[in-house]
Coordinates of C-alpha atoms in Angstrom, one line a residue:
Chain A
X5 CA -10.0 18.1 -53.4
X6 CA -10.6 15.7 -50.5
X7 CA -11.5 12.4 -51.0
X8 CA -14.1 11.3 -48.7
X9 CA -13.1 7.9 -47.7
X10 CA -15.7 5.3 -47.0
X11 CA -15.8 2.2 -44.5
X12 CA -14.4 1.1 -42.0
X13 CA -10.4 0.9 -42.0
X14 CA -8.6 -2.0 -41.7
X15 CA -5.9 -0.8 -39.1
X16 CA -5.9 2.5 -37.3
X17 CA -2.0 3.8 -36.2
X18 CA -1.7 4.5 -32.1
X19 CA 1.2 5.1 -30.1
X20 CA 1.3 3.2 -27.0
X21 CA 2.2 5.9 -25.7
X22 CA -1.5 6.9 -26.6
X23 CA -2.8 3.4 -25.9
X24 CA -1.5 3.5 -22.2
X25 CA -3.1 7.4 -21.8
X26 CA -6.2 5.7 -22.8
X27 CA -6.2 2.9 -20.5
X28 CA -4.6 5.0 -17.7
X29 CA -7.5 7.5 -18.2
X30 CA -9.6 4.4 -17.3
X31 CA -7.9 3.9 -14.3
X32 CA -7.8 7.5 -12.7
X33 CA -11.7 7.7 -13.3
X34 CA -12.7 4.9 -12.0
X35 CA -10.2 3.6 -9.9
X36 CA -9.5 -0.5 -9.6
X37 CA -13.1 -0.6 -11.7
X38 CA -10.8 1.0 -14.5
X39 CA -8.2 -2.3 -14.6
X40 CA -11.2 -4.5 -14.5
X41 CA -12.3 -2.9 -17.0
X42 CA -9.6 -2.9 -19.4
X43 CA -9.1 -6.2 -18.5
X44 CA -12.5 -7.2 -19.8
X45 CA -11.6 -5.3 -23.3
X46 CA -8.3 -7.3 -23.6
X47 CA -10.6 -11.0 -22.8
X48 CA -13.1 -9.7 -25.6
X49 CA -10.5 -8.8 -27.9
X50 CA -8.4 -12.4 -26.9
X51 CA -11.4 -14.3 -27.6
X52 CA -12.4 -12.6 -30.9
X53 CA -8.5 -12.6 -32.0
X54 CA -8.4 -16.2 -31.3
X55 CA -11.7 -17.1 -33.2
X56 CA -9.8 -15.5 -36.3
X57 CA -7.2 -17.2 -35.8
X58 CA -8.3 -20.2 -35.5
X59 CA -10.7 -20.0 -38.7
X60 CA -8.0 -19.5 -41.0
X61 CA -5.8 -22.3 -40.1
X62 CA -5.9 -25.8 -40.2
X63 CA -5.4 -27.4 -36.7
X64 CA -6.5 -31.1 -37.8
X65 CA -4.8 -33.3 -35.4
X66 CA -3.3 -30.3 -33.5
X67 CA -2.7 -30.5 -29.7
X68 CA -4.3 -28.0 -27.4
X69 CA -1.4 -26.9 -26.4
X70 CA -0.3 -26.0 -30.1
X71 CA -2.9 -24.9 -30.5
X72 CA -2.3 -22.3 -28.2
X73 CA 1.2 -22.0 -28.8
X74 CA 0.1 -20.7 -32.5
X75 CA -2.5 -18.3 -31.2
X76 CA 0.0 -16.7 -29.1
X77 CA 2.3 -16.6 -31.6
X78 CA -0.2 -14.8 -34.4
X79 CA -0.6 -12.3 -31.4
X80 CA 2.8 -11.5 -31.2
X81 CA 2.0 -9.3 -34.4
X82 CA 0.6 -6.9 -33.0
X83 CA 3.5 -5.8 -31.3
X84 CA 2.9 -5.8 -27.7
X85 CA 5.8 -8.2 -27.1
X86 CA 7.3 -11.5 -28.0
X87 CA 5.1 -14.0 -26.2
X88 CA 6.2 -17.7 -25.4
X89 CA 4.0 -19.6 -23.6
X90 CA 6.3 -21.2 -20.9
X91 CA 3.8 -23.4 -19.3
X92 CA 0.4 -25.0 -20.4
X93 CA -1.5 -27.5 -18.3
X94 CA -4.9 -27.2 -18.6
X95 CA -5.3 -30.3 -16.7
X96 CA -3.9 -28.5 -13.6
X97 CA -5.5 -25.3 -14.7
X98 CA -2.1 -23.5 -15.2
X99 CA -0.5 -21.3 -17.6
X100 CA 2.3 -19.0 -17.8
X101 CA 3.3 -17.3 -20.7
X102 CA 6.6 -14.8 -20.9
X103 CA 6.6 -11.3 -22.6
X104 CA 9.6 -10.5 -24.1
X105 CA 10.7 -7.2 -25.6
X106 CA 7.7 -5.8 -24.0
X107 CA 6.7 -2.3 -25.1
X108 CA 5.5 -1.5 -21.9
X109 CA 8.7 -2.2 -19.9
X110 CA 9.7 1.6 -20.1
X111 CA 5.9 2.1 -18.6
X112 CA 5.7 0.1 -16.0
X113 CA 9.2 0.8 -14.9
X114 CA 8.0 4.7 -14.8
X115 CA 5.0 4.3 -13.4
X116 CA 6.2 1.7 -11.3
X117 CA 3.3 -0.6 -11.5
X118 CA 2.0 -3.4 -13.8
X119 CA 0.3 -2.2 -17.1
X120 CA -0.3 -5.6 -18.2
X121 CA -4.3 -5.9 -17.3
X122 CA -5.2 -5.6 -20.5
X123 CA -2.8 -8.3 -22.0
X124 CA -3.8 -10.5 -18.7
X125 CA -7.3 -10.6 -20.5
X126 CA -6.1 -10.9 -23.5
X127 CA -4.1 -14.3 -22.8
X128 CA -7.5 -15.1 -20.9
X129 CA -9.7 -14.4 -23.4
X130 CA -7.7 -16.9 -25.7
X131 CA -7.6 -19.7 -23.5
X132 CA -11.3 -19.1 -22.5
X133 CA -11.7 -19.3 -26.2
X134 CA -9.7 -22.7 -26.7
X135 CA -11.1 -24.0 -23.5
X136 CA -14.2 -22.7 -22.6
X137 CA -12.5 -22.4 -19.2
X138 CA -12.2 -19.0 -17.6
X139 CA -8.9 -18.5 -16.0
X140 CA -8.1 -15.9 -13.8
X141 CA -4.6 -13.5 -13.6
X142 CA -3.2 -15.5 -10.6
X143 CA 0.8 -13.6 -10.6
X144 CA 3.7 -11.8 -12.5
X145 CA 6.6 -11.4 -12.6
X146 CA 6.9 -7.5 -13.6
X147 CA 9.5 -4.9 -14.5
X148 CA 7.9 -2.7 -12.1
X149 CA 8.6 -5.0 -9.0
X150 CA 12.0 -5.1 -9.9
X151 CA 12.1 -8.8 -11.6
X152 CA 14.2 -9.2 -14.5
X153 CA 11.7 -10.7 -16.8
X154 CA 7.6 -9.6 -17.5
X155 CA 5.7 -12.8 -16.7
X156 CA 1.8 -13.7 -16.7
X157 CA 0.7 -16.9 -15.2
X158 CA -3.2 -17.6 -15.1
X159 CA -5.5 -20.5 -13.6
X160 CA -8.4 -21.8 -14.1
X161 CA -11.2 -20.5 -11.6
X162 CA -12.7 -22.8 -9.6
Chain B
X30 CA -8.7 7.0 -8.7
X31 CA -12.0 7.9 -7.3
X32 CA -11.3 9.4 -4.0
X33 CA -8.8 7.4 -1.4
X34 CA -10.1 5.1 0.7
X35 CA -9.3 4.5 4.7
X36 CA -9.5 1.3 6.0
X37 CA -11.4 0.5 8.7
X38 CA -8.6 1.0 11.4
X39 CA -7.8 4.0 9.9
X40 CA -11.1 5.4 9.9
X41 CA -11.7 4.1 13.8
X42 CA -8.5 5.9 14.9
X43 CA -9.7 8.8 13.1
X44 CA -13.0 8.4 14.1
X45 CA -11.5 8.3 18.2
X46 CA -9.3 11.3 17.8
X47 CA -12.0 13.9 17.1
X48 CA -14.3 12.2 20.1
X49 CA -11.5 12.9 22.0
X50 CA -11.2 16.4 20.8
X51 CA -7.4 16.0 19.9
X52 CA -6.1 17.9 17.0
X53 CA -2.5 17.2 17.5
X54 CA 0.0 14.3 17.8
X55 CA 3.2 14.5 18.6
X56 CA 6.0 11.6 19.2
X57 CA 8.0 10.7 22.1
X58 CA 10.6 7.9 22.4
X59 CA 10.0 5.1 25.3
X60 CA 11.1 1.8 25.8
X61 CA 8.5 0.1 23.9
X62 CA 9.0 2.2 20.7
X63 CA 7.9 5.4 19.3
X64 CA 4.6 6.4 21.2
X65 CA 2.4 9.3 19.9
X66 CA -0.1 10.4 22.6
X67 CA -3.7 9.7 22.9
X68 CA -3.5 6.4 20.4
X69 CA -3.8 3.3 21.3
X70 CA -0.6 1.5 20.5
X71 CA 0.1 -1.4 18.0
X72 CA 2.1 -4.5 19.6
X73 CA 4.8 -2.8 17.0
X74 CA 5.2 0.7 17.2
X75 CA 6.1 0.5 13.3
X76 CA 2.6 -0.8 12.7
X77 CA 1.3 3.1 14.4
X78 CA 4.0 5.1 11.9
X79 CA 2.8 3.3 9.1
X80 CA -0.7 4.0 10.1
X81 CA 0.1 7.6 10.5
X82 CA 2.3 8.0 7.6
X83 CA -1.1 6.4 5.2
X84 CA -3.1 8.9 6.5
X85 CA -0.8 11.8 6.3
X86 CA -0.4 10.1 2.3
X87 CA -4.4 10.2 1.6
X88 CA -4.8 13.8 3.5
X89 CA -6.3 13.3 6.5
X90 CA -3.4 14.0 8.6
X91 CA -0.5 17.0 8.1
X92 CA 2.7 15.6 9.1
X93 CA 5.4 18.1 10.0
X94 CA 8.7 17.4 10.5
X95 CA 9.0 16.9 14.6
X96 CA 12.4 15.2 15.9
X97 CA 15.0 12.2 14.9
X98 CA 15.0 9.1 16.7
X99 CA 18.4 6.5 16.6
X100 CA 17.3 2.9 16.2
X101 CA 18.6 0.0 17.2
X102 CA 20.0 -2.0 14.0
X103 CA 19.6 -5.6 15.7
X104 CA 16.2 -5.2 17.3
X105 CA 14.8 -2.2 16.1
X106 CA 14.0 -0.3 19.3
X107 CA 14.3 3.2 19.2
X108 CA 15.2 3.5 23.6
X109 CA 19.0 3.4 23.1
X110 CA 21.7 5.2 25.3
X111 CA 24.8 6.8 23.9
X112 CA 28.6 6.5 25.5
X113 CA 31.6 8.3 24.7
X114 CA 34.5 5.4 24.0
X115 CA 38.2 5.9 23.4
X116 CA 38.9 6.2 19.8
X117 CA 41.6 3.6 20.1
X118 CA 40.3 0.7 21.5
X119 CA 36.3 1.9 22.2
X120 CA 36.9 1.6 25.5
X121 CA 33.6 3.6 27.3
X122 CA 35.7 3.7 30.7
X123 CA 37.2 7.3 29.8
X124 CA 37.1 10.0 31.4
X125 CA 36.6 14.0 30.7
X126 CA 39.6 16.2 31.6
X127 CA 38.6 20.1 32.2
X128 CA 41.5 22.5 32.0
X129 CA 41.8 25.6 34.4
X130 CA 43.6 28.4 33.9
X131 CA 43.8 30.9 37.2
X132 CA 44.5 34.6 35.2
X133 CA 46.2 36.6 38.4
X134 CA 49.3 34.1 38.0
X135 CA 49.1 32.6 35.0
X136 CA 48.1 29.0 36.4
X137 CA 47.4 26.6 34.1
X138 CA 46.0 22.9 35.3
X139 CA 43.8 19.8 35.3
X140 CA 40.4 20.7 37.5
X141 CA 41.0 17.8 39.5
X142 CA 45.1 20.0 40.3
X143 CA 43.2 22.5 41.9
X144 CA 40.9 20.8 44.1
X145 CA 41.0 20.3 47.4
X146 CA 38.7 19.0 50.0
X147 CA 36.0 20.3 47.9
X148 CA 37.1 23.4 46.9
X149 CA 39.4 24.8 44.1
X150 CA 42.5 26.2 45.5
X151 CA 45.3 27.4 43.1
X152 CA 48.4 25.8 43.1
X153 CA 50.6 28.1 42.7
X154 CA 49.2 31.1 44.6
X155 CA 47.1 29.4 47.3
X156 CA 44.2 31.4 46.7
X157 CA 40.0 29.7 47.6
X158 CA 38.3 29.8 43.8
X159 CA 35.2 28.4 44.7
X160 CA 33.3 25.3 45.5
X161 CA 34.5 22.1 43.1
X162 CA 30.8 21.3 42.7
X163 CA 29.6 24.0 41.6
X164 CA 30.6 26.6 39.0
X165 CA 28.4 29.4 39.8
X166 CA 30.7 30.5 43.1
X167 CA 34.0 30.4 40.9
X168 CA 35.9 33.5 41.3
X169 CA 36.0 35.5 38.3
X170 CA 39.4 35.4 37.4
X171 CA 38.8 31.3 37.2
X172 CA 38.5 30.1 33.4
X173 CA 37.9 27.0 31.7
X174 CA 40.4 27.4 28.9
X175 CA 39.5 23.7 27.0
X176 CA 38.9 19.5 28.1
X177 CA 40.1 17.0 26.5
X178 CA 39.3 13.3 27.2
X179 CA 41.9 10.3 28.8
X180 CA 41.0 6.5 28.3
X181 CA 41.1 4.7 31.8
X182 CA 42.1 1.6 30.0
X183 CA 45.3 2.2 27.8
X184 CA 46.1 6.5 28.9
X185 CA 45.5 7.7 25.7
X186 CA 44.5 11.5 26.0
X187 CA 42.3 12.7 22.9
X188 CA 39.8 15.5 22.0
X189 CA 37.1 14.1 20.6
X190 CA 35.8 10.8 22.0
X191 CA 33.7 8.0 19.9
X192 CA 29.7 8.3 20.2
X193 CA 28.5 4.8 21.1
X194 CA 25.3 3.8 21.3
X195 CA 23.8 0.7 23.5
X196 CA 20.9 -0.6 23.4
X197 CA 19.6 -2.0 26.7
X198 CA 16.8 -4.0 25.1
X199 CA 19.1 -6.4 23.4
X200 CA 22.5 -5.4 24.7
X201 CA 24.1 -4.6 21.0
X202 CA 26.5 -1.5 20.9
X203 CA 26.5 0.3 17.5
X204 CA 27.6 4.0 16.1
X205 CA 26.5 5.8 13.3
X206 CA 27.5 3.5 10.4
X207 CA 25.2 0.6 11.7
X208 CA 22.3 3.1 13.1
X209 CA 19.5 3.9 11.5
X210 CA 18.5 7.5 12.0
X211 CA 15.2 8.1 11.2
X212 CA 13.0 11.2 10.9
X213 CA 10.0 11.5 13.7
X214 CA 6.6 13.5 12.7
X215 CA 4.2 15.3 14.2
X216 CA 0.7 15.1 12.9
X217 CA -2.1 17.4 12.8
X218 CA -5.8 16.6 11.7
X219 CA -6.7 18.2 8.5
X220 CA -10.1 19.2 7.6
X221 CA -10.6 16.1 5.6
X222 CA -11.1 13.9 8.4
X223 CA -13.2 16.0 10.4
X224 CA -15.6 16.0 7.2
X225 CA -15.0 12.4 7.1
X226 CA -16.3 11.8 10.6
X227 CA -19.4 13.8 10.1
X228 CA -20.1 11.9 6.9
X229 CA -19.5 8.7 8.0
X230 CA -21.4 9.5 11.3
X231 CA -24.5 10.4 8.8
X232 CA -23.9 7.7 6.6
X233 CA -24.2 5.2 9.7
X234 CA -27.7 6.4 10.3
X235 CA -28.9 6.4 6.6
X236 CA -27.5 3.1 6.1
X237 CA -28.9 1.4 9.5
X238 CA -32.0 0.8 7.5
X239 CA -30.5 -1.4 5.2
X240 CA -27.6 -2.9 7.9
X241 CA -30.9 -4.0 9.7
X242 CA -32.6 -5.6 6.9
X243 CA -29.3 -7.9 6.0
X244 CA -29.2 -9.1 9.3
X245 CA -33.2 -10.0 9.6
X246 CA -32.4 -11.8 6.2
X247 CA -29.4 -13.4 8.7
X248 CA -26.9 -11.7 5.8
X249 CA -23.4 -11.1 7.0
X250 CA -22.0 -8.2 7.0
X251 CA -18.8 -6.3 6.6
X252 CA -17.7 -2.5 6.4
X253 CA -14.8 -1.8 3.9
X254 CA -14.2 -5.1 2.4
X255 CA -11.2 -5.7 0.0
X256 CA -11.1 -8.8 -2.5
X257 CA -8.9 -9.6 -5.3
X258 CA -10.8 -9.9 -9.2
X259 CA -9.9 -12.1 -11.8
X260 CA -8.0 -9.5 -13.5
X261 CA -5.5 -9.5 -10.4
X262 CA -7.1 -6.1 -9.5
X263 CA -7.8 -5.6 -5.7
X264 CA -11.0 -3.8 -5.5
X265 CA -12.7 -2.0 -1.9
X266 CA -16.2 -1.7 -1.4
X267 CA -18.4 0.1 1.6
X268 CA -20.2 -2.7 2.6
X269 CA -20.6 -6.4 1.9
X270 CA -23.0 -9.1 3.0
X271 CA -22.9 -13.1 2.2
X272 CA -25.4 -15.6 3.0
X273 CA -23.4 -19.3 2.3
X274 CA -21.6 -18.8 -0.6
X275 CA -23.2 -15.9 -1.8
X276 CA -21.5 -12.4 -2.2
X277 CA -23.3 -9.1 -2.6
X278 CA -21.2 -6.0 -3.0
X279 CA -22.6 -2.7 -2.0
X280 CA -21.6 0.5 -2.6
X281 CA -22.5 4.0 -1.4
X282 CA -23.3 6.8 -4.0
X283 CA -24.5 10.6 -3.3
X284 CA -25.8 10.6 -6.6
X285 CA -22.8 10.0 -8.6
X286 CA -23.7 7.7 -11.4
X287 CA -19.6 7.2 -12.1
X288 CA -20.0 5.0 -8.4
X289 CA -22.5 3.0 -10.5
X290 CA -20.1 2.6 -13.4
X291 CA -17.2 1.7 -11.0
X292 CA -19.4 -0.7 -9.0
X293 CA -20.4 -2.4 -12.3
X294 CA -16.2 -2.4 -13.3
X295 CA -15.8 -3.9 -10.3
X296 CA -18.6 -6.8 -10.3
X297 CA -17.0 -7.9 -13.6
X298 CA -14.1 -8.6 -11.8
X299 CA -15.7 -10.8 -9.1
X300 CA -17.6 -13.2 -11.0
X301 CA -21.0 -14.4 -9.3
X302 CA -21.0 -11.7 -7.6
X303 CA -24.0 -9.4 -6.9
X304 CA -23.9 -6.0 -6.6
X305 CA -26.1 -2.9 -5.1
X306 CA -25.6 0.5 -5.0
X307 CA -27.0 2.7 -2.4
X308 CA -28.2 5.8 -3.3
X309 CA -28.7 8.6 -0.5
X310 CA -29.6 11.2 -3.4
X311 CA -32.9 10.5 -4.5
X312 CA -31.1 10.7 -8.3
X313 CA -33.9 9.3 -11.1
X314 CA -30.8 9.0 -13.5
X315 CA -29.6 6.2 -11.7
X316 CA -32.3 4.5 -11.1
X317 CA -32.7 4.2 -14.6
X318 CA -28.7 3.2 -15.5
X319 CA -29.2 0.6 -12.8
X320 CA -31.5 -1.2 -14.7
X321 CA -29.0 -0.5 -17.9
X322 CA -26.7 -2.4 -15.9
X323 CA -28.8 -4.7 -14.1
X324 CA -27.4 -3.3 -10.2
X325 CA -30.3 -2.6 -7.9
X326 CA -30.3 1.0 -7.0
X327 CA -31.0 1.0 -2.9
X328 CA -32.7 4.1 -2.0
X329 CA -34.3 4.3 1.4
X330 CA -35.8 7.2 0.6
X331 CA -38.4 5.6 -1.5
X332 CA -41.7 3.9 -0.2
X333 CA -40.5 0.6 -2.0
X334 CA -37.1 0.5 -1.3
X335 CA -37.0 -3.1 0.0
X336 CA -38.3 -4.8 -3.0
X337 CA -35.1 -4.2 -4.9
X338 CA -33.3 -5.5 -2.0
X339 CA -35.4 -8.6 -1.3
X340 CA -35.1 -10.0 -4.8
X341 CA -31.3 -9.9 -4.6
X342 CA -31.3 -11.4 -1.1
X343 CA -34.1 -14.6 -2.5
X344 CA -31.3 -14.8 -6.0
X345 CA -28.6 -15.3 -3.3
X346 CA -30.2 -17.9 -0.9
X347 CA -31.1 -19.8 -4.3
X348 CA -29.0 -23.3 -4.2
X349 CA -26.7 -22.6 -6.8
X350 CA -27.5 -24.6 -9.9
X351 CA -25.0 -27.1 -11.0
X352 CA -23.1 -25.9 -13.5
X353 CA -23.8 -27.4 -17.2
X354 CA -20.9 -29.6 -18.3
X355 CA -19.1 -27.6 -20.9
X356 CA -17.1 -28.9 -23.3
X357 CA -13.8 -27.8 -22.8
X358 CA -12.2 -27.8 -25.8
X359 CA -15.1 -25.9 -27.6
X360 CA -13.1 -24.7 -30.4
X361 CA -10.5 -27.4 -30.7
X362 CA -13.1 -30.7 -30.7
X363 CA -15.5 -28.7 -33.0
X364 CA -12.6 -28.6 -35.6
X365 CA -11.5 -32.2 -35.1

């Protein structure tokens, strides 16, 4: 007998390897529109992730920049790659934040390009959150251009 | 990716090659670089290859595989001479020995043995073998049984000499360790670009409607403009005009409504940005998706097809309102 299951689930299982045939998709219909695009998901999805986050803990007292620091960190969960933000300076507009053990390394290394646009929006979509500040992608360092280490930096639009 | 765009000097070389009726170019190597005929060169000759070699990439040229060219490793040029040079001391100052062999009586020699006043004369029989100058009036039982090579500088007698190269335009000497060899190709237009010419030839008189409204409005315009989004995404668009500050993107659309969806990808990307799409399909659908996603659908098909236009132009040439100071620690101060 099948059980009819009702609701919404809490997580639903994809492979990256499905995630990035997903965004990739995207891209091949629509071109540079497709990474905008997938961009704008990951700034939804950093904003609303960072509104969670932030609900549930206490940040009395807390700094901005700890702030952030623990967003970031409560991201790392979900397993796109050990973030550490390596520069925050909201005063100059500038952020960097490193990805370690990226799962998209082997990706971007084979299709020899960034994939990062959606975690660009995500990290975005966080600060805009903290901030109310919209920052822009401004560089990386990436896999796929040959650097030894996957880097976002953003700052703040003008 | 939805089609491949040229850029504009890609599209003007195109554009110039099938007014000029050529089909076919092919690469010769000069003292200012690699020149293909009928194409007006770059100041760098790389500049034209790497033009080429895009279009041959988005299929508007056929590239075929033409000739090899020696550069230059110090300044690039691809005019360079080659020497023969001793293999001892790379001397170029050798010289080419030919040996003769006279058959009747065995006679075995150096060329330069045999001549005399001119002529080749065998040593040891005495007998006229032709003009020294020219081969064609040797007597048959003449033969060139081998060469070899001796080095005017140190004597040394060797088969095979070094190949040298020199370069005149900076005066470096290289061989083929330091070389770079490189492949030459000849190109042929495809049927891509001659579709591309006639579309772009029609385009330019559907869109002259709308060109000339953008300048009455004193809108400045630009063909195949590129620009970076927030995401770090570099987006192209057919046609863009600004007015101060003020950006409108514009694309073209033969009734496609994924152009619409792109276009509206795209404006996200460049925020304050305004965006049209122009329509030369007469598509309802679109019309109706452009309102969806608030981007004026241009069609200048359509008795009305200013008004669209006009209120987009009077949004730009607003003063922009100052900005409302946000708080900007929205989240943080709220919880302090």
């Amino acid at each position: 007998m099948t059980i009819e299951k009702t609701g919404i689930p809490k997580n639903l299982v994809l492979t990256s390897g499905s995630f990035l045939n997903l965004l990739n998709t995207l891209v091949n219909t629509f071109g540079s529109a497709g990474e905008s695009m997938i961009y704008q998901m990951g700034h939804e999805n950093g904003m609303v992730f960072c509104r969670e986050v932030v609900s549930k803990i206490n940040n009395e007292g807390e700094s901005l920049e700890n702030l952030f620091v623990r967003v970031i960190n409560s991201a790392n969960q979900i397993g796109w790659a050990n973030m550490v933000v390596e520069e925050f300076n909201p005063q100059n507009g500038k952020i960097k934040v490193v990805l370690q053990d990226n799962s998209f390394k082997q990706f971007c290394l084979r299709l020899n390009m960034p994939q990062c646009f959606f975690l660009r929006g995500y990290i975005s979509g966080i600060i805009k959150e903290l901030t109310n500040v919209d920052y822009q992608f401004s560089r990386s360092e990436c896999y796929a251009h040959g650097d030894e280490h996957c880097s976002i930096r953003l700052v703040a639009e003008d | 990716m939805i089609g491949v765009i040229v850029s504009d000097s890609e599209k003007e070389l195109l554009i110039s090659l099938v007014e000029k009726g050529v089909e076919r170019l092919e690469p010769s190597i000069t003292t200012e670089g690699i020149k293909y005929n009928n194409i007006d060169q770059f100041e760098n000759w790389r500049e034209t290859i790497n033009l080429l070699n895009s279009l041959e990439e988005k299929e508007y040229l056929t590239g075929e595989d033409y000739d090899r060219a020696i550069i230059c490793p110090s300044c690039d040029s691809p005019h360079v001479y080659s020497r023969y040079a001793c293999p001892t001391d790379r001397s170029i100052f050798i010289k080419k020995i030919t040996l003769l062999r006279h058959e009747p009586d065995g006679y075995s020699g150096e060329l330069e043995n045999f001549e005399q006043k001119g002529r080749l004369v065998c040593p040891k029989c005495g007998k006229d073998l032709g003009s020294a100058h020219d081969k064609e009036t040797w007597d048959p039982n003449l033969k060139e049984i081998g060469y070899s090579f001796e080095c005017e500088h140190n004597g040394h007698r060797f088969e095979r000499p070094l190949v040298i190269h020199y370069c005149p335009l900076c005066g470096s000497t290289f061989d083929y360790r330091t070389a770079r060899y490189i492949p030459l190709k000849a190109y042929t237009l495809s049927q891509k670009t001659y579709d591309m010419v006639k579309n772009t030839a029609d385009t330019e008189k559907l869109i002259k409607p709308i060109i000339d409204f953008l300048n009455q409005n004193e809108l400045q315009i630009q063909y195949g403009f590129e620009i970076k989004g927030v995401s770090g995404s570099t987006h192209q668009f057919d046609l863009t005009a600004t007015i101060g500050p003020s950006l409108l993107l514009i694309d073209y659309s033969f009734g496609d409504s994924q152009e619409l969806v792109a276009l509206l990808g795209k404006k996200l990307d460049i925020p304050g940005a305004e965006a049209a799409l122009v329509d030369f399909s007469d598509n309802e659908e679109l019309l109706n998706l452009g309102k969806v996603y608030n981007i004026p659908i241009i069609d200048t098909g359509k008795k009305n097809w200013v008004n669209p236009l006009q209120n987009v132009i009077e949004k730009m040439k607003q003063v922009p309102v100052e900005k409302k100071e946000t708080p900007r620690r929205r989240l943080w101060e709220r919880r302090r």
